[in-house]
XYZ file of C-alpha atoms in Angstrom:
707
model
C 111.272 -18.966 210.892
C 108.845 -18.056 213.690
C 108.657 -14.465 212.471
C 108.059 -15.595 208.901
C 105.286 -17.984 209.927
C 103.617 -15.256 211.946
C 103.794 -12.603 209.226
C 102.557 -14.915 206.481
C 100.221 -17.183 208.425
C 97.308 -16.384 206.098
C 99.131 -17.622 202.993
C 98.142 -21.179 203.882
C 94.532 -20.191 204.496
C 93.086 -17.819 201.917
C 95.547 -15.052 201.061
C 95.811 -14.511 197.324
C 99.617 -14.403 197.524
C 99.634 -18.110 198.345
C 97.579 -18.964 195.236
C 99.126 -16.778 192.543
C 100.463 -19.811 190.694
C 96.924 -21.155 190.376
C 95.417 -17.846 189.223
C 98.220 -15.558 188.001
C 95.948 -13.112 186.135
C 93.462 -12.388 188.931
C 92.099 -8.848 188.637
C 89.803 -7.483 191.295
C 87.009 -5.139 190.234
C 86.457 -1.831 191.956
C 82.908 -1.121 193.133
C 82.275 2.617 193.353
C 79.477 5.078 192.782
C 79.478 8.803 192.155
C 77.181 10.943 194.240
C 76.236 13.324 191.398
C 74.697 15.798 193.822
C 75.413 19.491 193.048
C 77.174 21.422 195.785
C 74.932 24.399 196.546
C 76.517 27.440 198.090
C 74.083 27.508 200.996
C 75.149 23.971 201.981
C 78.890 24.732 202.097
C 78.865 26.251 205.642
C 77.452 23.019 207.038
C 80.123 20.986 205.231
C 82.871 23.221 206.580
C 81.546 22.804 210.109
C 81.483 19.037 209.651
C 85.054 18.941 208.256
C 83.812 17.439 204.956
C 84.123 20.414 202.618
C 87.420 19.310 201.024
C 85.982 15.855 200.432
C 82.921 17.431 198.793
C 85.208 19.238 196.331
C 86.473 15.860 195.138
C 82.908 14.872 194.371
C 82.642 17.109 191.311
C 84.395 14.615 189.004
C 84.523 10.874 188.645
C 87.717 9.070 189.645
C 88.631 6.128 187.454
C 90.824 3.525 189.149
C 93.446 1.346 187.526
C 92.165 -2.078 188.566
C 95.204 -4.134 187.448
C 97.534 -1.826 189.373
C 95.357 -1.968 192.498
C 95.171 -5.763 192.183
C 98.975 -5.995 192.172
C 99.150 -3.893 195.334
C 96.410 -5.917 197.040
C 98.501 -9.047 196.511
C 101.193 -7.405 198.634
C 98.851 -6.194 201.364
C 99.285 -8.209 204.537
C 96.358 -8.260 207.012
C 98.844 -9.542 209.601
C 100.770 -6.244 209.625
C 98.449 -3.809 207.761
C 101.308 -2.916 205.433
C 102.363 -3.538 201.833
C 105.348 -5.897 201.712
C 107.717 -4.597 199.055
C 111.163 -5.889 198.020
C 112.840 -3.080 199.981
C 110.621 -3.116 203.083
C 107.170 -2.110 204.257
C 104.931 0.825 203.441
C 101.285 1.657 204.088
C 98.597 4.325 203.966
C 98.700 6.358 207.189
C 96.616 9.058 208.817
C 98.990 11.609 207.322
C 98.077 10.409 203.836
C 94.366 10.676 204.622
C 94.828 14.269 205.802
C 96.751 15.362 202.681
C 94.925 13.297 200.074
C 91.320 13.838 201.238
C 91.600 16.811 203.600
C 89.775 15.068 206.449
C 90.177 15.858 210.166
C 92.062 13.251 212.196
C 91.475 14.098 215.815
C 88.017 13.643 217.299
C 85.549 11.066 218.543
C 85.366 7.691 216.800
C 82.673 7.079 214.201
C 80.857 4.351 216.042
C 77.488 3.467 217.539
C 75.047 0.876 216.228
C 73.663 -0.031 212.831
C 69.970 -0.155 213.759
C 67.595 -0.074 216.726
C 68.789 3.358 217.793
C 65.974 3.691 220.311
C 67.464 0.860 222.395
C 70.901 2.397 222.813
C 70.813 6.159 222.434
C 69.611 8.826 224.800
C 66.352 10.332 223.556
C 66.509 7.847 220.727
C 63.534 6.975 218.602
C 62.721 4.401 215.921
C 64.792 4.869 212.797
C 61.964 5.601 210.382
C 60.273 7.992 212.809
C 63.597 9.789 213.065
C 63.943 9.757 209.271
C 60.564 11.480 208.850
C 61.477 14.159 211.393
C 64.840 14.892 209.738
C 63.740 14.831 206.079
C 60.069 15.738 206.329
C 58.822 12.634 204.529
C 59.392 8.932 204.051
C 60.588 7.334 200.798
C 58.215 5.044 198.882
C 58.129 1.416 199.884
C 59.810 0.313 196.650
C 62.810 2.520 197.509
C 63.321 0.969 200.944
C 65.099 -2.249 201.807
C 65.498 -2.985 205.496
C 67.660 -0.147 206.908
C 68.676 1.358 203.543
C 67.218 3.775 200.990
C 67.974 3.798 197.279
C 70.308 6.465 195.912
C 67.761 7.332 193.245
C 65.262 8.619 195.801
C 67.817 11.057 197.235
C 68.730 12.180 193.707
C 65.148 12.786 192.685
C 64.088 14.457 195.923
C 67.111 16.561 197.029
C 69.123 17.249 193.892
C 67.922 20.807 193.226
C 67.679 23.235 196.139
C 64.776 25.672 195.710
C 65.876 29.272 195.307
C 63.477 30.469 198.020
C 64.271 27.679 200.474
C 64.130 28.526 204.143
C 66.978 27.713 206.494
C 65.146 24.598 207.711
C 64.852 23.353 204.128
C 68.562 24.054 203.573
C 69.404 21.929 206.603
C 67.319 19.069 205.180
C 69.193 19.286 201.877
C 72.502 19.451 203.754
C 71.625 16.240 205.614
C 70.765 14.488 202.360
C 74.024 15.672 200.743
C 76.161 14.514 203.679
C 74.490 11.095 203.825
C 75.095 10.654 200.101
C 78.676 11.924 200.399
C 79.611 9.525 203.205
C 77.901 6.559 201.549
C 79.591 7.063 198.176
C 82.987 8.709 198.660
C 84.266 7.357 201.980
C 82.304 4.359 203.200
C 80.924 2.778 200.056
C 80.325 -0.958 200.211
C 79.756 -3.543 197.505
C 76.053 -2.741 197.405
C 76.949 0.612 195.825
C 73.368 1.795 195.339
C 71.922 2.373 198.810
C 72.268 4.808 201.692
C 72.266 3.253 205.152
C 70.336 4.790 208.037
C 73.350 4.475 210.340
C 74.053 8.147 209.613
C 70.802 9.428 211.121
C 72.288 9.991 214.614
C 75.090 12.005 212.997
C 73.141 14.258 210.643
C 70.495 14.875 213.318
C 72.818 17.544 214.731
C 74.751 19.176 211.904
C 76.597 21.458 214.299
C 78.213 18.465 216.063
C 79.521 16.698 212.950
C 82.887 18.415 213.267
C 83.763 16.597 216.483
C 84.220 13.218 214.769
C 87.423 11.751 213.369
C 86.379 11.164 209.779
C 89.980 10.533 208.721
C 90.567 7.605 211.073
C 87.185 6.098 210.156
C 87.977 6.333 206.426
C 91.368 4.683 206.967
C 89.786 1.919 209.059
C 87.335 1.171 206.247
C 90.117 1.197 203.640
C 92.143 -1.252 205.755
C 89.117 -3.520 206.141
C 88.404 -3.493 202.410
C 92.048 -4.292 201.627
C 92.055 -7.155 204.127
C 88.939 -8.576 202.520
C 90.340 -8.067 199.032
C 93.329 -10.290 199.811
C 90.985 -13.262 200.121
C 91.320 -15.375 196.997
C 87.538 -15.833 196.848
C 86.761 -12.102 196.742
C 86.432 -10.532 193.287
C 85.128 -7.033 194.141
C 86.731 -4.234 196.123
C 84.905 -1.317 197.746
C 85.961 1.570 199.965
C 87.769 4.883 199.304
C 89.693 3.628 196.289
C 90.578 7.152 195.140
C 92.632 7.452 198.339
C 94.520 4.235 197.596
C 95.255 5.100 193.971
C 96.347 8.655 194.773
C 98.628 7.308 197.507
C 100.275 4.974 194.964
C 100.877 7.747 192.445
C 102.313 10.137 195.028
C 104.600 7.554 196.633
C 105.860 5.778 193.478
C 106.716 8.191 190.654
C 107.666 5.315 188.351
C 104.058 4.053 188.453
C 102.197 7.343 188.059
C 100.774 8.519 184.733
C 102.548 11.320 182.900
C 101.331 14.874 182.218
C 99.659 15.325 185.609
C 101.942 17.949 187.079
C 99.356 20.511 188.169
C 97.504 19.834 191.400
C 95.464 21.488 194.108
C 94.096 20.613 197.499
C 93.116 17.939 198.410
C 96.017 16.250 196.692
C 93.853 13.411 195.345
C 92.272 15.919 192.948
C 95.485 15.769 190.924
C 94.334 12.533 189.285
C 90.689 13.453 188.710
C 91.177 13.495 184.909
C 93.142 10.245 184.809
C 91.590 7.659 182.502
C 93.317 4.240 182.685
C 93.223 1.664 179.951
C 90.560 -1.003 180.143
C 91.987 -3.549 177.717
C 94.278 -6.544 178.252
C 93.758 -6.523 182.009
C 95.271 -10.000 182.367
C 98.578 -8.956 180.836
C 98.567 -5.656 182.705
C 98.214 -7.222 186.149
C 101.141 -9.541 185.375
C 103.199 -6.562 184.211
C 102.240 -4.555 187.309
C 103.238 -7.447 189.575
C 106.614 -7.653 187.857
C 107.085 -3.874 188.189
C 106.539 -4.103 191.941
C 109.028 -6.961 192.183
C 111.649 -4.773 190.547
C 111.232 -1.787 192.873
C 114.272 -0.610 194.766
C 114.470 1.441 197.928
C 115.136 4.632 195.946
C 111.942 4.131 193.873
C 109.677 5.213 196.722
C 109.286 8.803 197.920
C 109.259 8.593 201.694
C 108.129 12.181 202.244
C 106.151 13.395 199.223
C 104.370 16.151 201.184
C 107.503 18.004 202.310
C 108.008 19.882 199.030
C 107.319 23.642 198.840
C 104.671 23.115 196.145
C 102.576 21.011 198.497
C 103.081 23.331 201.457
C 101.807 26.258 199.365
C 98.370 24.740 198.715
C 97.635 22.859 201.937
C 94.875 24.436 203.988
C 96.012 25.460 207.463
C 93.335 23.501 209.364
C 94.928 20.259 208.166
C 98.245 21.199 209.769
C 96.863 21.994 213.201
C 98.871 20.410 215.982
C 95.872 18.473 217.327
C 95.689 16.601 214.017
C 99.386 16.374 213.120
C 100.495 14.759 216.357
C 98.204 11.770 215.719
C 99.892 10.909 212.434
C 102.445 8.782 214.305
C 100.046 7.302 216.881
C 99.999 3.502 217.177
C 96.333 3.109 217.993
C 93.077 1.562 216.886
C 91.070 2.799 213.900
C 87.312 2.554 214.361
C 84.441 2.593 211.909
C 81.410 1.012 213.608
C 82.162 -2.742 213.614
C 85.385 -2.349 211.575
C 88.329 -2.221 214.004
C 91.835 -1.993 212.524
C 95.303 -1.145 213.845
C 97.451 1.837 212.831
C 100.895 0.188 212.869
C 103.104 3.132 211.933
C 105.926 1.654 214.014
C 106.706 -0.478 210.946
C 106.878 2.471 208.483
C 108.874 5.139 210.302
C 110.571 6.394 207.074
C 107.170 7.816 206.061
C 107.710 10.462 208.735
C 111.404 11.140 208.069
C 112.842 8.597 210.480
C 114.860 5.401 210.375
C 113.134 2.034 210.311
C 114.580 -0.334 212.899
C 113.705 -3.954 213.521
C 109.977 -4.079 214.327
C 108.341 -6.185 216.975
C 105.955 -8.983 216.160
C 102.795 -7.682 214.556
C 99.599 -7.611 216.580
C 97.396 -10.633 215.847
C 93.825 -9.358 215.501
C 92.681 -11.592 212.642
C 89.480 -12.421 214.506
C 88.303 -8.821 214.128
C 88.139 -9.239 210.353
C 85.102 -11.472 210.764
C 83.228 -8.774 212.701
C 80.977 -6.798 210.380
C 78.017 -5.920 212.563
C 75.722 -8.611 211.232
C 74.198 -11.347 213.350
C 72.466 -9.038 215.833
C 72.821 -5.346 216.573
C 75.168 -4.160 219.311
C 76.265 -0.892 220.835
C 79.834 -1.034 219.547
C 81.390 1.369 222.091
C 80.541 -1.265 224.712
C 81.057 -4.397 222.614
C 84.493 -3.144 221.471
C 85.214 -1.287 224.669
C 88.916 -2.184 224.762
C 89.553 -0.837 221.258
C 87.605 2.341 221.958
C 89.782 2.855 225.016
C 92.862 2.615 222.783
C 91.509 5.465 220.697
C 90.658 7.492 223.795
C 94.301 7.121 224.895
C 95.594 7.921 221.403
C 97.709 10.873 222.571
C 99.669 8.602 224.903
C 100.575 6.230 222.046
C 102.215 8.832 219.782
C 105.693 7.698 218.740
C 108.523 10.251 218.725
C 110.379 10.422 215.424
C 114.054 11.305 215.124
C 114.106 12.961 211.734
C 117.181 12.374 209.592
C 118.375 13.807 206.318
C 118.089 10.482 204.501
C 115.132 8.486 205.893
C 114.855 4.813 205.129
C 115.407 1.332 206.542
C 118.501 0.633 208.598
C 121.121 -1.915 207.575
C 119.970 -4.254 210.321
C 116.387 -4.018 209.073
C 117.372 -4.692 205.461
C 119.365 -7.748 206.476
C 116.404 -9.079 208.453
C 113.983 -8.282 205.625
C 116.028 -10.242 203.079
C 115.936 -13.305 205.320
C 112.323 -13.247 206.461
C 110.125 -11.418 203.964
C 108.449 -12.754 200.831
C 109.856 -10.084 198.586
C 108.878 -11.376 195.148
C 105.571 -12.711 193.845
C 106.386 -13.174 190.168
C 107.760 -16.544 188.964
C 111.488 -17.021 189.321
C 111.901 -17.349 185.563
C 110.926 -13.664 185.256
C 114.198 -12.588 186.905
C 117.695 -12.940 185.597
C 119.216 -12.410 189.028
C 117.821 -12.493 192.566
C 118.581 -8.777 192.953
C 119.780 -8.713 196.552
C 119.398 -5.459 198.415
C 122.615 -3.507 198.172
C 123.540 -1.962 201.511
C 124.643 1.520 200.579
C 126.843 3.668 202.759
C 123.827 5.784 203.715
C 121.947 2.703 204.925
C 124.887 1.637 207.093
C 124.822 4.946 208.957
C 121.059 4.995 209.501
C 121.303 2.738 212.511
C 122.786 5.448 214.707
C 119.383 6.772 215.837
C 117.376 5.080 218.560
C 114.297 3.010 217.904
C 111.089 4.575 219.297
C 109.281 2.835 222.152
C 106.608 0.406 221.009
C 103.050 0.146 222.265
C 102.304 -3.108 224.084
C 98.948 -4.637 223.168
C 97.719 -8.126 223.956
C 97.246 -10.416 220.964
C 93.795 -11.585 219.906
C 94.468 -14.841 218.044
C 91.923 -16.188 215.635
C 90.341 -19.316 217.118
C 87.883 -19.894 214.316
C 88.064 -22.899 212.033
C 90.414 -22.696 209.085
C 87.669 -23.546 206.612
C 85.582 -20.657 207.917
C 88.513 -18.270 207.598
C 88.718 -19.131 203.918
C 85.282 -17.619 203.402
C 85.734 -14.265 205.157
C 84.139 -11.563 203.063
C 82.250 -14.014 200.804
C 78.601 -14.938 200.628
C 79.233 -18.404 202.026
C 79.996 -16.983 205.474
C 76.458 -15.796 206.032
C 74.917 -19.101 204.918
C 76.762 -21.534 207.134
C 74.231 -24.091 208.420
C 71.429 -21.702 207.512
C 69.632 -24.277 205.376
C 69.611 -26.821 208.200
C 68.059 -24.410 210.682
C 65.424 -23.323 208.173
C 64.466 -26.917 207.456
C 64.116 -27.624 211.182
C 61.813 -24.623 211.542
C 59.859 -25.795 208.504
C 59.527 -29.250 210.043
C 58.209 -27.766 213.265
C 55.619 -25.666 211.444
C 54.069 -28.329 209.168
C 54.662 -31.490 211.208
C 51.717 -33.671 212.121
C 52.116 -33.201 215.882
C 49.950 -30.150 216.433
C 52.913 -27.796 216.514
C 54.097 -29.058 219.910
C 57.189 -30.878 218.718
C 60.437 -28.972 218.420
C 63.328 -30.884 216.856
C 65.962 -28.658 218.353
C 69.645 -28.969 217.626
C 71.909 -26.880 219.869
C 73.869 -24.430 217.736
C 77.061 -22.694 218.750
C 76.185 -19.403 217.138
C 72.964 -17.657 218.043
C 70.669 -16.834 215.139
C 67.731 -14.527 215.215
C 64.652 -16.692 214.708
C 62.755 -15.971 211.537
C 59.281 -14.539 211.686
C 56.280 -16.658 210.899
C 53.633 -15.896 208.386
C 49.925 -16.421 208.824
C 50.104 -20.106 207.959
C 52.587 -20.865 210.703
C 55.534 -21.378 208.383
C 58.925 -20.286 209.638
C 60.767 -17.769 207.566
C 64.526 -17.309 207.765
C 66.582 -14.262 206.979
C 68.743 -14.867 203.941
C 72.042 -13.247 203.073
C 70.281 -10.450 201.201
C 68.301 -9.574 204.296
C 64.896 -10.537 202.906
C 62.797 -13.184 204.530
C 62.250 -16.312 202.535
C 61.077 -19.835 203.117
C 63.564 -22.440 204.190
C 62.798 -24.462 201.056
C 64.663 -21.884 198.993
C 67.887 -23.404 200.254
C 67.936 -25.871 197.358
C 69.251 -23.326 194.926
C 71.792 -21.783 197.230
C 75.494 -22.440 197.229
C 75.590 -24.259 200.546
C 77.632 -27.331 199.956
C 75.037 -29.463 198.232
C 76.030 -32.608 196.382
C 74.319 -34.028 193.369
C 72.657 -37.394 193.104
C 71.051 -39.365 190.362
C 67.628 -38.091 191.326
C 66.091 -34.748 190.450
C 65.731 -33.716 194.087
C 68.541 -31.888 195.832
C 70.390 -33.649 198.614
C 72.839 -32.345 201.174
C 75.520 -33.867 203.298
C 75.607 -32.929 206.976
C 78.913 -32.921 208.842
C 80.594 -35.300 206.426
C 78.106 -38.080 207.172
C 77.255 -40.578 204.496
C 73.534 -40.207 205.148
C 71.765 -37.932 202.688
C 68.590 -35.982 203.326
C 66.166 -35.204 200.557
C 64.854 -31.686 200.161
C 61.273 -31.152 199.085
C 59.990 -34.543 200.282
C 58.318 -35.281 203.598
C 58.276 -32.531 206.180
C 60.023 -34.917 208.606
C 63.216 -34.406 206.585
C 65.839 -34.370 209.280
C 64.357 -35.149 212.685
C 62.540 -38.310 211.580
C 65.654 -39.567 209.853
C 67.645 -39.230 213.075
C 64.950 -40.893 215.211
C 65.810 -44.373 216.503
C 64.208 -46.964 214.264
C 64.052 -49.922 216.630
C 62.869 -47.875 219.572
C 59.772 -46.697 217.669
C 56.461 -48.326 216.998
C 56.984 -50.511 213.966
C 53.535 -49.629 212.659
C 54.308 -45.901 212.939
C 53.589 -44.296 209.538
C 56.962 -42.509 209.752
C 58.711 -45.858 209.788
C 56.862 -47.441 206.878
C 59.908 -48.584 204.933
C 60.896 -51.953 203.573
C 63.492 -52.400 206.299
C 60.992 -51.925 209.103
C 58.440 -54.203 207.401
C 61.053 -56.954 207.185
C 61.805 -56.601 210.886
C 58.084 -56.716 211.647
C 57.643 -59.894 209.604
C 60.565 -61.601 211.340
C 59.280 -60.685 214.756
C 55.746 -61.706 213.805
C 56.883 -65.137 212.654
C 58.801 -65.732 215.877
C 56.459 -68.214 217.772
C 53.430 -66.104 216.842
C 54.348 -63.179 219.046
C 54.464 -59.710 217.526
C 56.678 -57.825 219.913
C 55.726 -54.189 219.720
C 57.721 -51.895 222.027
C 55.800 -48.791 222.958
C 57.235 -45.292 223.241
C 55.697 -42.349 224.925
C 54.283 -40.004 222.313
C 55.918 -37.005 223.937
C 59.447 -38.458 223.596
C 59.401 -40.543 220.448
C 60.810 -37.819 218.253
C 63.928 -37.466 220.418
C 65.187 -41.032 220.036
C 68.703 -41.420 218.721
C 70.419 -43.226 215.864
C 70.926 -46.940 216.380
C 74.555 -48.060 216.594
C 75.799 -50.830 214.384
C 74.654 -54.218 215.739
C 77.309 -56.906 216.118
C 76.762 -60.672 216.101
C 76.938 -60.764 219.880
C 75.196 -58.011 221.773
C 77.290 -56.894 224.754
C 75.720 -56.734 228.155
C 74.161 -53.462 229.159
C 75.073 -51.872 232.508
C 71.396 -51.307 233.364
C 68.431 -53.449 234.300
C 65.983 -53.104 231.448
C 63.102 -54.201 233.666
C 63.660 -51.529 236.315
C 61.986 -48.118 236.069
C 64.116 -45.186 234.978
C 65.736 -43.125 237.745
C 65.270 -39.802 235.846
C 63.160 -38.508 232.950
C 64.427 -38.623 229.379
C 66.390 -35.557 228.322
C 65.046 -34.491 224.896
C 68.022 -32.225 224.073
C 70.697 -33.978 222.098
C 73.797 -33.113 220.163
C 73.850 -33.665 216.427
C 75.810 -36.737 215.363
C 75.861 -39.037 218.405
C 73.895 -40.968 221.009
C 73.762 -39.301 224.432
C 74.795 -41.140 227.552
C 71.244 -40.918 228.852
C 70.125 -43.292 226.104
C 72.062 -46.117 227.795
C 71.159 -45.296 231.380
C 67.782 -43.585 231.370
C 64.491 -45.310 230.533
C 61.185 -43.489 230.895
C 58.434 -45.373 232.738
C 55.998 -47.056 230.377
C 52.763 -48.975 230.709
C 52.997 -52.716 231.129
C 52.568 -54.842 228.005
C 50.125 -57.801 228.308
C 51.862 -61.140 227.923
C 50.754 -64.381 226.317
C 49.347 -67.000 228.724
C 51.876 -69.735 227.924
C 54.818 -67.476 228.792
C 55.927 -67.026 232.404
C 53.970 -64.188 233.917
C 56.619 -61.632 234.540
C 56.285 -57.875 234.606
C 57.749 -56.478 231.409
C 58.596 -52.867 230.735
C 59.409 -51.361 227.379
C 63.225 -51.458 227.228
C 63.838 -48.165 225.397
C 67.567 -48.424 225.653
C 68.240 -47.140 222.173
C 70.412 -50.137 221.179
C 67.921 -52.784 220.023
C 69.512 -55.449 222.200
C 66.164 -56.854 223.315
C 65.237 -57.609 219.690
C 68.525 -59.312 218.844
C 68.191 -61.529 221.892
C 64.788 -62.762 220.790
C 65.934 -63.482 217.267
C 69.007 -65.463 218.308
C 67.587 -67.452 221.207
C 64.701 -69.546 219.864
C 64.643 -71.950 222.856
C 64.338 -69.271 225.530
C 60.976 -67.949 226.554
C 62.368 -65.218 228.769
C 64.613 -62.207 228.398
C 67.624 -62.547 230.618
C 68.635 -59.575 232.729
C 71.719 -57.771 231.520
C 73.303 -57.761 234.917
């Protein structure tokens, strides 16, 4: 039971497999874009040096993906183990598949660095746009630029046709443009799908050094990250190298591949370049694909599809170099900038001709799935130093494989898998029998080999809130509490206190403060990256609740108090200011409740008690607690000066301890002649006890000390 809870811990959070009954026909849409850049002969030498020539050959045709089939596989992808959980066991896309399917190099330095501000981290670095002008000879128009990205259309219009009389420097410029387009569309495409990021400038700056990077491990890391995000029930789009995933499915599962695609070349993914899937009845097709996966047996998967003579005859020799092949079985980290994933081949040893024994508990690195590089730039080789060290020691984590004639899971593994795994996702009524795994004679003899040694890595459990984990990969993640911070900045900018008042609320997560325009208004950075006013939060999907009025209201922290948006600039801070501790004639407090209190106090033996508050601290007063019939005694003398100044920093949702024990010194209030002449200080205790005492004790002309 412990192993099952650990392997399927995300089912109760946001994994789509735990919500199939609620949405059985969920189909995820693939987001891809074709580069459409011609491959000029003079550019090919630079691509060969970079190790990207075979990938460029795949760029000549468009790859259509079967979205219902991919959706059925995504339902079986487990971010806990980075494997597909099938009825017969586990399988996954490995570095070997990346080498054969895309022809990418495996060994090399990780594709890492930073996403912007290169001049702060790199030796001889310079501002990104200055670097862009030096590498490409010009800057794109302003309407083609958005933050750190450039539109695809500008690259198409500017670098599509190489002049016949181009010099070698011009050829290098066109080669840089082609490589940036190739990486942004074929390997590392995101859901934006129409922009090229400037993160590639440090790489294309030196075309001769591009071959020292591990493009294969970076592509696999990005595919893993996209699959982990796609398993979230709130995600509807899928990006990444989808041609790699679909080609892997067709090569591993012959019963799922289309017919009449028997001829192939290298890279092996080119075999399906002419495949055109159906685009009708996607709801029924995803249900049928899910049922087909539930009916798979252990003999329906090809454990070693690349060992045939036909494949060996077309594979290019540089892919089979020992420096690349020995990393296919390495249990190590996969790095692509902020995307850190784990290559857990110890759970899929039959892929390499071995026997699958009982695996150890999967590494818990769920917290890394929330790391996407946003929220402040970092130099990732230092920020993720531990995971970069795993990749540096990748040769020490290579698992030895005892090859057998009939690779597959052992009998002990199959028995454990039947007890622990969630093998079927279709409804039970779809099956006539539970189809237990039949332990063949071959499976009983597979346990004779020894299990390879496992790599010990410390877990990184996810300590974030469960409700936040439900929104990983969605737009809601980037907007959490954003509207509240923008409204506080707006209040500071237009408040009637000369700009000196700062209603600060300590926040757990640091946020880069928005810039201010000429009028002093604060501008926050929205999810799209553009700066906008904090008042735009009304139309965003940020947990607002509707009321009977036309103005939007929002609920903070589950409180029953609602704050109007678009009204007074003192939206939040004035609402949380202590009412009784303020001047009753303060224009902020001009409400019917305060006027009633003023009338009652004014009618009380002709004395209008008006407690004064220092102007510099009035905005930091706290909420008033609920007043009972009998006010309890306070553990402080209200007539004694405060021992320490008032602390203006407070936590949202409660009264600080200093409100009961700290009273700032105030000027003496003149008293009426008929009352005993006694020095009176403004009791700013934050409870209102001095007012209740006056209202209840009509015969007393003095305020008794609390002690």
